[in-house]
Amino acid sequence: MYDTNISITDFHYYHWWKNPGWGTPAETLKKVRLFSNSDEFANTPPVEGALDGVKALKEMGYRLEIVTARTTQHKPMTDKWLAQWLPGVIDNVHYTGEFEHHPSAGVPPPPQPEKKFTKADILTIIGAKALIDDSIANALLCASVVPVLVFGDYEWNKRLSLDETAQDRMSYSERKRWEEVEAKYWAEKNGGEAKESDWSNWWEREDLQTLPTNITRVSSWSQVEHRMDMSTAKWEYPISLISGAALLLGLSILILTGPRSTPSRTRLIRPSEERVLIIGASSGVGRATAVAYAKRGALIAIVARRSALLEEVKRECIEELHGLGFTERKDAFLAVTGDFSNEEDMERVREVVKQAWNGIDTIVVAAGVSALQPIMNIVNQGGVGHAKSVALRAIEGNYVGPLVSATTMIPLLESTSKKPAIALISSLAAVVPAPTRAIYCSTKAASLLLFQSLAMENPHIVFTNIIPATIEGDFRASAVDGGNVREELKGALGKEDVAQAIIHGVDAGQRNVWMPSTMRVAPLAYWLWPGFVERKATKKGHANLLCIVPIFVYVTPKRTLGCDFPIGHRPAKIIFSGSVGQLKRQVKRRPISPTITPVKMPPYAPILRASLRTKPSNGHVAYIPQIKKLVFEYCDTWSSSARLRGYLLRHTERLARENPHVEVVVRQRPFRSPIVRGIYLNERDKVIPLNKLEPSSIEQKVQLLLDSSGAKIRSFKRAVESTTEGARGMWSGFHQGSEEFKI
């Protein structure tokens, strides 16, 4: 119709007028409208593999819905296309009308004034679990709501397609000419010669190098099936899922929908039907865990090397089961003697469990060994060879055992459970070193990292790491180095409490369970004040760290914009008031001083080392910028913040880099107009509204705050005269005077 020859590789941007063959924004919109009303639109087939892929998702039990930027004016043609290509597959279609709201396309006021929701809003309302979309912009804006699969190895989803500047609104041919003129101008100014490569592929300069961790690229529908099957295929009842547009054809976006929250594990697996394997259950936490599961009526299999102790645990658990009324239950309890570091023993355990229960749901790895002496003491007792043999025994008990048991059971676990889970009893010593525990700390750290890596390699299995401080019991009697056992430990955790935490953590799908919960800041304390933590640990051990953890204040924004770093928790801010001795005294007293506010910290939030910075000082050739902080506040849903969101995505990093003396903060201001706030050295602040401002205007406002001081704003009561003619303007009877102030 238009005598063009366009291939899919010619679509460099999601806004089509930026690509060759489309013309201006208005011309592009006209072409799109004509095509959407033509027979060619309805007869355009989906991309390769889409039909089978969508049907496969449906067969997995997902509820599939579409969210599109079209208006309801396109509903007849969309319904016709879906009826032809996807009959009975799509459960619902949501029209946001965002496409018609584009200001640069010359569109008249939207025909749907009731339109209030973006795609992210709809995903939240319908309870989305995932999004499949070919637009990187949609992926970035919705990643905080749901996990996103970016579909297709396409040029247009390698970069953002913004509509902020005059260059963004140019057609492809206009932009190409502009880039050529710009390149030649700068080449001439710098005394060089411009080459065609300087302007021919300008879009490649805007490629996104990194994406948030919640966004994954998939190149085909087979990969989509694999991802979705990995994450939820084991759920044996229909569950709604939201996924985004996978470009079924060049104009539309397909979206699949469902409940956002993951079904409770206890709904999928009833506690009385849960099949639990506990490795290392003859004593300590393993034994307490077996008894706790027996009180829930679960099917239990225990494994340990000491058969006599296994029989004691079996009798205790059977009594609990009988007390619940399970007297006639066959194979409700299994006891198998074996070494969890021996692959033959673990294979035998697997066959026993498979034959009795035809599968397994939960594995608890509670076995391990201790080491209590400093390494050099071991060397002094029997030489380096003796230290090596002690280390090898510790490695076998703390690393090889968890490795063999987990890898042996994972195939059976993932193939037979609706919601497979593995729990590892680790230790605080795995994340914070302790004296006389060098061998123990290093081997426990190895097993913890092993299970954390296994969790990434097997995302369909829930891996829960229990990270406790000192636990009461006879665990230290298993010390491979013959160290002295100290059982009188004040403040030690109870075995039953740890067992209940294991069950709760597995049911809730927690990645890390810190005991006590304040211990989650122990790695941060060691990172900030290693010498102080080492002195405290040297005195008594990890139990002594309890007195220092309440001194921290952890501050994180709800969400951080940006495409070059993960969206999530940003670097923490630590508030430290007074000396360590004062803090200890304040912690012992109740209530805690108002200047010290303990805040619950999410586990493993990334903490970045504070950059060294010179302090302001007066004197010769010393200039102190008055501004110390810039705070951008935006709404994630209102259109008044749309330009600001684009500005932040593109310019925040540059702004912070060019102004190292200024702390740049980005935070949400839900359902409020966007603003930028400058905070100065004298603690005054100045606020400028950014409602619907262009990026260039935003840049001017920001520069105004950067150049300003903390002085109080004063009003000038002077007569003014408007320079523009009009029936109504700025006037007053005082304008007849000789002194005039023109603007």
Short mmCIF file of N, CA and C in Angstrom, two decimals, residues 613-618 623-625:
data_model
loop_
_atom_site.label_atom_id
_atom_site.label_comp_id
_atom_site.label_asym_id
_atom_site.label_seq_id
_atom_site.Cartn_x
_atom_site.Cartn_y
_atom_site.Cartn_z
N ARG A 613 34.75 11.03 51.22
CA ARG A 613 34.40 12.35 50.71
C ARG A 613 35.04 13.41 51.61
N THR A 614 35.65 14.42 51.01
CA THR A 614 36.27 15.47 51.81
C THR A 614 35.19 16.31 52.47
N LYS A 615 35.48 16.78 53.69
CA LYS A 615 34.54 17.61 54.42
C LYS A 615 34.67 19.06 53.96
N PRO A 616 33.56 19.80 53.92
CA PRO A 616 33.63 21.22 53.55
C PRO A 616 34.53 21.99 54.50
N SER A 617 35.34 22.88 53.97
CA SER A 617 36.22 23.69 54.81
C SER A 617 36.38 25.05 54.17
N ASN A 618 36.29 26.09 54.99
CA ASN A 618 36.49 27.44 54.50
C ASN A 618 37.98 27.72 54.31
N TYR A 623 35.54 26.50 47.88
CA TYR A 623 34.16 26.87 47.58
C TYR A 623 33.27 25.73 48.06
N ILE A 624 32.30 26.07 48.87
CA ILE A 624 31.41 25.05 49.43
C ILE A 624 30.04 25.19 48.77
N PRO A 625 29.62 24.26 47.93
CA PRO A 625 28.26 24.31 47.40
C PRO A 625 27.25 24.22 48.54
#
